[in-house]
Amino acid sequence: MVDPIGAGMVALSAAIAVGATGIAAALGEQVIGSAAIGVMAEDEGFFGRGLVMTVIPESIVIFGLVVALILLFVTLPTI
Amino acid sequence: MFEPQAMTKVIIAGSKDYMSIVIDALHKHNAVHISDFVDEDDDFRIGKPYPNAAKLSERAVSLRSIASYLSITGKEDIQKRYPEGTITDEIDEKTEHLNVEVAQVTDTISDIDSRIKDINDKKRLLDPLKSFDLPLDLYSGYQSLAVFVGTLKGLPAISDITNDYELEIVPYGKGHAIALFVPKEFEDDVLKRLQDQSYSALSLPEIEGTPKGILGALDAQLKELESEKEKRQEDLSALRKRYIDYILASDEYLSIATQKAEAPLRFATTKNAFIIEGWIPTKNLEHIQRDVDRATDGHVMVATDTSEAVSAEKTPIALENPMPAEPFETLVRAFSLPKYNEIDPTKFVALIYPFLFALMLGDIGYGVVIIVIGLLVRRLLKSKGIRDLAAILVYAGVLSLVFGVIFNEFFGVELFGSKGLILPSYAYPTIPRFDNVLTLLLVTLVIGILMLTLGYVLGFVNEYRQHGLKHAVFAKVSWLLLLWGGVLVIVEILPPLTTGTAISISPALLAGLAVAVVGFVFLIMGEGIIGIAELPTLLSNVLSYSRLLSIGISSAGIALAVNKLSYALFFSKGGVFVIFGVLLLIVGHAVNTALGILDSGLQSLRLHYVEFFTKFYRGGGTKYRPFGYERKYTEEK
């Protein structure tokens, strides 16, 4: 028996997990990205290291995605 | 095998009499990386350029100005190469001649341009007056009358100053154009009133006739001038066609000659001798030694410096990889060149990058599309960097196709099987991504653990070479132990944690804990207590690999959405809607392909740069720039 409210809650949780971490990562990358582009304007060789620094906050979205995937594909079918 | 090209430090020394011969010989080989001499003292001075350097640059400047007039960029291809000898013989005369010929045409063109500009200026001035019938010469030259010709925003209200005036007015732009005649004594008052309305006077050209007539004549002149200009431009492109080979070739010749003439600026010289310090790829060493020896009759010495003082820091780096892996050098270079005693990761990148890319994209349809794009780009574009990226795309496309077969995806549709488009005569086991999320999540984490392990092993090798065994153990083995100990512990305790049963103390759990503790002790011994702060990165690095699944699923999800949408909105209705359905499919999948290339490409790159490279790779090597020239347009004498 599927519990529609429970299922909805799980789906919403998954959405919040991805959405909130996405915003968080964007806030971090905004600052780092503009600084990295500033350095690249001076020295194009910085591209590789600039990319590395820019994507560091992105891990948080990936964690959010993992949480969302587990919610959707593991928790949801059990409800 | 995993190092940059072997380099030998050389010191080339001899009498100045042989300097130009040595320069020629070295330049021909295009293999010696010269270290610029900078530390001048009383004995050794920086060499002086040959006296012809100034003249050569002068010629190059005039040739390049001709080239820019003829819009020759220096990237064109030519039919056959120019022998260098013929250029040397005739360059002065021919460049002078060419200069005159081109200048004639360009002067005419700039003359025409200035006349066109002149006419346009006049047209602009007369335009507001085009509906006034008064001939132009009647707007000036009165003793008792003041004339105001121009534009203003509002209306000229001057009836309170005088009623004795003549006004012509038409709407123009956002305001009006006026020609106002008043008696001279009211001139100042009227002007003030007009200025309140933002009056701007027109300074009329001295031409006879009505504005309309003049405008017509000007238009005719303009047309004539423009066709004349077109003809001259055809002349210019004829000149370009005739001389492009010569210009490209002599520009190259001048670049080479200037390079040679200025070479002594990089040497150390005494009154009678010169010394060049530099690096030669070890495989070319003997050949160059022999050639210099022969050219100078043994008067110049090419000595190798194998002393301990030769530092790996300064050795120039030329990457050396077999052809299939070579395009991936671009990705390594974009990060940083390796140091001389560091592992060149290109071969690992070549194996892993397309694999990770394809794991994310994993679709037969998209795989085929990006193979085609890659091949097309390689055929059409010449830039080395772009061609390398295209080659990488082709590798990634082929593997995406393979993963597409495994995941059974074709533009988001199931291709094989009972629900698919094609029912194969024998079924093979496929792994549809949406049905196997957890399994694939585990697979991505395992990939992460393996890649980190490889990273730490390579890091161990690098540290061992640079700082010795003890350091390597503390810096890298510590992490390796922590990683695998942690993996063992998590594998043991995760299932009971999720099901809520008690954790049983198994031998594997104890072993894992022991290994992790040893690793932890090594870490503290190596890096001090601050090492603890770095511990969480291990977990986040492994989890980071789960993006391989997340991005793959998003890409497949978008494809699925495009298919479902086009069916629900259009195909289900039939008739003309089918056309819209097809359009939606094409646009949707095109966008998803672009996203797929960009996202899979960047994320795969990131997994290399951030998670993998940081375990072993520092980079910071100097690029190997041999003294010489890649000839494109000329042949050596």
GROMACS .gro file of N, CA, C and O in nm, chain A residues 29 44-63 65-66 69-70 73-74, chain B residues 333-336 434 437-438 441 539-540 543-547 549-551 553 602-603 605-606 609-611 614:
model
  216
   29GLU      N    1   3.087   2.923  -0.545
   29GLU     CA    2   3.156   2.930  -0.675
   29GLU      C    3   3.154   3.070  -0.732
   29GLU      O    4   3.243   3.108  -0.807
   44GLU      N    5   4.712   3.313  -1.840
   44GLU     CA    6   4.621   3.209  -1.891
   44GLU      C    7   4.659   3.071  -1.840
   44GLU      O    8   4.579   2.980  -1.839
   45GLY      N    9   4.783   3.055  -1.800
   45GLY     CA   10   4.828   2.925  -1.751
   45GLY      C   11   4.759   2.882  -1.624
   45GLY      O   12   4.774   2.769  -1.579
   46PHE      N   13   4.684   2.974  -1.565
   46PHE     CA   14   4.617   2.944  -1.441
   46PHE      C   15   4.490   2.862  -1.462
   46PHE      O   16   4.428   2.819  -1.366
   47PHE      N   17   4.452   2.839  -1.590
   47PHE     CA   18   4.324   2.774  -1.619
   47PHE      C   19   4.302   2.647  -1.536
   47PHE      O   20   4.200   2.633  -1.470
   48GLY      N   21   4.398   2.556  -1.540
   48GLY     CA   22   4.382   2.427  -1.473
   48GLY      C   23   4.358   2.444  -1.325
   48GLY      O   24   4.260   2.395  -1.269
   49ARG      N   25   4.449   2.520  -1.260
   49ARG     CA   26   4.436   2.537  -1.116
   49ARG      C   27   4.312   2.620  -1.083
   49ARG      O   28   4.245   2.595  -0.983
   50GLY      N   29   4.280   2.715  -1.171
   50GLY     CA   30   4.160   2.796  -1.149
   50GLY      C   31   4.035   2.709  -1.150
   50GLY      O   32   3.946   2.723  -1.066
   51LEU      N   33   4.032   2.616  -1.245
   51LEU     CA   34   3.916   2.525  -1.254
   51LEU      C   35   3.905   2.443  -1.126
   51LEU      O   36   3.798   2.429  -1.068
   52VAL      N   37   4.019   2.391  -1.081
   52VAL     CA   38   4.019   2.310  -0.959
   52VAL      C   39   3.959   2.388  -0.844
   52VAL      O   40   3.871   2.342  -0.772
   53MET      N   41   4.005   2.512  -0.827
   53MET     CA   42   3.957   2.589  -0.712
   53MET      C   43   3.809   2.622  -0.728
   53MET      O   44   3.733   2.617  -0.631
   54THR      N   45   3.769   2.653  -0.850
   54THR     CA   46   3.631   2.693  -0.871
   54THR      C   47   3.534   2.580  -0.836
   54THR      O   48   3.426   2.604  -0.785
   55VAL      N   49   3.571   2.458  -0.867
   55VAL     CA   50   3.474   2.349  -0.850
   55VAL      C   51   3.478   2.286  -0.711
   55VAL      O   52   3.403   2.193  -0.684
   56ILE      N   53   3.563   2.338  -0.622
   56ILE     CA   54   3.570   2.277  -0.489
   56ILE      C   55   3.434   2.278  -0.417
   56ILE      O   56   3.392   2.175  -0.365
   57PRO      N   57   3.360   2.389  -0.416
   57PRO     CA   58   3.233   2.386  -0.342
   57PRO      C   59   3.130   2.293  -0.405
   57PRO      O   60   3.028   2.262  -0.343
   58GLU      N   61   3.159   2.250  -0.528
   58GLU     CA   62   3.060   2.171  -0.599
   58GLU      C   63   3.036   2.037  -0.532
   58GLU      O   64   2.928   1.979  -0.548
   59SER      N   65   3.133   1.989  -0.456
   59SER     CA   66   3.116   1.860  -0.390
   59SER      C   67   2.986   1.857  -0.310
   59SER      O   68   2.920   1.755  -0.302
   60ILE      N   69   2.950   1.972  -0.254
   60ILE     CA   70   2.831   1.976  -0.168
   60ILE      C   71   2.706   1.938  -0.248
   60ILE      O   72   2.618   1.869  -0.199
   61VAL      N   73   2.701   1.980  -0.376
   61VAL     CA   74   2.585   1.941  -0.458
   61VAL      C   75   2.585   1.792  -0.481
   61VAL      O   76   2.481   1.727  -0.483
   62ILE      N   77   2.705   1.739  -0.503
   62ILE     CA   78   2.714   1.596  -0.528
   62ILE      C   79   2.662   1.519  -0.406
   62ILE      O   80   2.587   1.422  -0.419
   63PHE      N   81   2.699   1.567  -0.287
   63PHE     CA   82   2.646   1.502  -0.168
   63PHE      C   83   2.493   1.511  -0.168
   63PHE      O   84   2.423   1.414  -0.139
   65LEU      N   85   2.303   1.536  -0.422
   65LEU     CA   86   2.252   1.445  -0.525
   65LEU      C   87   2.251   1.301  -0.474
   65LEU      O   88   2.155   1.227  -0.498
   66VAL      N   89   2.357   1.262  -0.403
   66VAL     CA   90   2.361   1.127  -0.350
   66VAL      C   91   2.245   1.105  -0.254
   66VAL      O   92   2.172   1.005  -0.262
   69LEU      N   93   1.931   1.075  -0.456
   69LEU     CA   94   1.922   0.947  -0.526
   69LEU      C   95   1.882   0.836  -0.430
   69LEU      O   96   1.796   0.753  -0.460
   70ILE      N   97   1.945   0.836  -0.312
   70ILE     CA   98   1.912   0.731  -0.215
   70ILE      C   99   1.765   0.745  -0.172
   70ILE      O  100   1.692   0.646  -0.164
   73PHE      N  101   1.549   0.632  -0.486
   73PHE     CA  102   1.560   0.496  -0.538
   73PHE      C  103   1.567   0.389  -0.429
   73PHE      O  104   1.553   0.272  -0.457
   74VAL      N  105   1.593   0.430  -0.305
   74VAL     CA  106   1.598   0.332  -0.198
   74VAL      C  107   1.480   0.351  -0.102
   74VAL      O  108   1.404   0.258  -0.076
  412ARG      N  109   4.869   1.980  -1.994
  412ARG     CA  110   4.930   2.112  -2.007
  412ARG      C  111   4.839   2.221  -1.950
  412ARG      O  112   4.885   2.318  -1.892
  413ALA      N  113   4.707   2.203  -1.969
  413ALA     CA  114   4.613   2.302  -1.917
  413ALA      C  115   4.621   2.309  -1.765
  413ALA      O  116   4.592   2.412  -1.706
  414PHE      N  117   4.661   2.200  -1.702
  414PHE     CA  118   4.678   2.202  -1.557
  414PHE      C  119   4.814   2.261  -1.524
  414PHE      O  120   4.823   2.365  -1.462
  415SER      N  121   4.917   2.197  -1.573
  415SER     CA  122   5.053   2.244  -1.552
  415SER      C  123   5.148   2.139  -1.607
  415SER      O  124   5.117   2.021  -1.601
  513PHE      N  125   1.835   0.342  -1.489
  513PHE     CA  126   1.732   0.381  -1.393
  513PHE      C  127   1.694   0.266  -1.299
  513PHE      O  128   1.646   0.288  -1.190
  516VAL      N  129   2.026   0.199  -0.992
  516VAL     CA  130   2.092   0.317  -0.936
  516VAL      C  131   2.189   0.280  -0.823
  516VAL      O  132   2.304   0.322  -0.823
  517LEU      N  133   2.143   0.194  -0.731
  517LEU     CA  134   2.229   0.164  -0.617
  517LEU      C  135   2.355   0.089  -0.657
  517LEU      O  136   2.465   0.120  -0.612
  520LEU      N  137   2.584   0.323  -0.820
  520LEU     CA  138   2.642   0.414  -0.721
  520LEU      C  139   2.764   0.348  -0.657
  520LEU      O  140   2.871   0.408  -0.643
  618LEU      N  141   3.698   1.121   0.244
  618LEU     CA  142   3.560   1.081   0.224
  618LEU      C  143   3.496   1.160   0.110
  618LEU      O  144   3.432   1.104   0.020
  619SER      N  145   3.518   1.292   0.112
  619SER     CA  146   3.453   1.374   0.009
  619SER      C  147   3.511   1.340  -0.128
  619SER      O  148   3.439   1.343  -0.228
  622LEU      N  149   3.333   1.017  -0.238
  622LEU     CA  150   3.192   1.044  -0.269
  622LEU      C  151   3.179   1.127  -0.396
  622LEU      O  152   3.080   1.118  -0.468
  623SER      N  153   3.281   1.209  -0.423
  623SER     CA  154   3.277   1.295  -0.539
  623SER      C  155   3.258   1.213  -0.668
  623SER      O  156   3.202   1.262  -0.765
  624TYR      N  157   3.306   1.090  -0.665
  624TYR     CA  158   3.293   1.007  -0.786
  624TYR      C  159   3.149   0.968  -0.813
  624TYR      O  160   3.117   0.917  -0.921
  625SER      N  161   3.060   0.989  -0.715
  625SER     CA  162   2.920   0.954  -0.740
  625SER      C  163   2.861   1.043  -0.848
  625SER      O  164   2.757   1.014  -0.903
  626ARG      N  165   2.933   1.154  -0.881
  626ARG     CA  166   2.883   1.238  -0.990
  626ARG      C  167   2.880   1.160  -1.121
  626ARG      O  168   2.805   1.193  -1.211
  628LEU      N  169   2.756   0.884  -1.168
  628LEU     CA  170   2.620   0.833  -1.181
  628LEU      C  171   2.520   0.947  -1.195
  628LEU      O  172   2.436   0.946  -1.286
  629SER      N  173   2.532   1.047  -1.105
  629SER     CA  174   2.432   1.155  -1.105
  629SER      C  175   2.422   1.221  -1.241
  629SER      O  176   2.314   1.242  -1.293
  630ILE      N  177   2.538   1.255  -1.298
  630ILE     CA  178   2.535   1.326  -1.425
  630ILE      C  179   2.484   1.235  -1.536
  630ILE      O  180   2.407   1.278  -1.622
  632ILE      N  181   2.267   0.999  -1.500
  632ILE     CA  182   2.122   0.987  -1.486
  632ILE      C  183   2.052   1.114  -1.532
  632ILE      O  184   1.947   1.110  -1.597
  681LEU      N  185   3.372   1.838  -1.863
  681LEU     CA  186   3.425   1.915  -1.750
  681LEU      C  187   3.430   1.833  -1.622
  681LEU      O  188   3.526   1.841  -1.546
  682GLN      N  189   3.326   1.753  -1.598
  682GLN     CA  190   3.324   1.676  -1.473
  682GLN      C  191   3.433   1.570  -1.474
  682GLN      O  192   3.497   1.545  -1.372
  684LEU      N  193   3.709   1.595  -1.633
  684LEU     CA  194   3.833   1.671  -1.615
  684LEU      C  195   3.853   1.704  -1.467
  684LEU      O  196   3.961   1.693  -1.412
  685ARG      N  197   3.743   1.744  -1.404
  685ARG     CA  198   3.751   1.780  -1.264
  685ARG      C  199   3.793   1.662  -1.178
  685ARG      O  200   3.874   1.675  -1.087
  688TYR      N  201   4.165   1.656  -1.224
  688TYR     CA  202   4.240   1.767  -1.165
  688TYR      C  203   4.229   1.769  -1.013
  688TYR      O  204   4.327   1.787  -0.943
  689VAL      N  205   4.105   1.754  -0.962
  689VAL     CA  206   4.085   1.775  -0.819
  689VAL      C  207   4.111   1.648  -0.739
  689VAL      O  208   4.185   1.649  -0.642
  690GLU      N  209   4.049   1.538  -0.782
  690GLU     CA  210   4.059   1.418  -0.698
  690GLU      C  211   4.186   1.338  -0.726
  690GLU      O  212   4.247   1.285  -0.636
  693THR      N  213   4.572   1.579  -0.740
  693THR     CA  214   4.619   1.632  -0.612
  693THR      C  215   4.690   1.526  -0.529
  693THR      O  216   4.758   1.560  -0.433
   0.00000   0.00000   0.00000
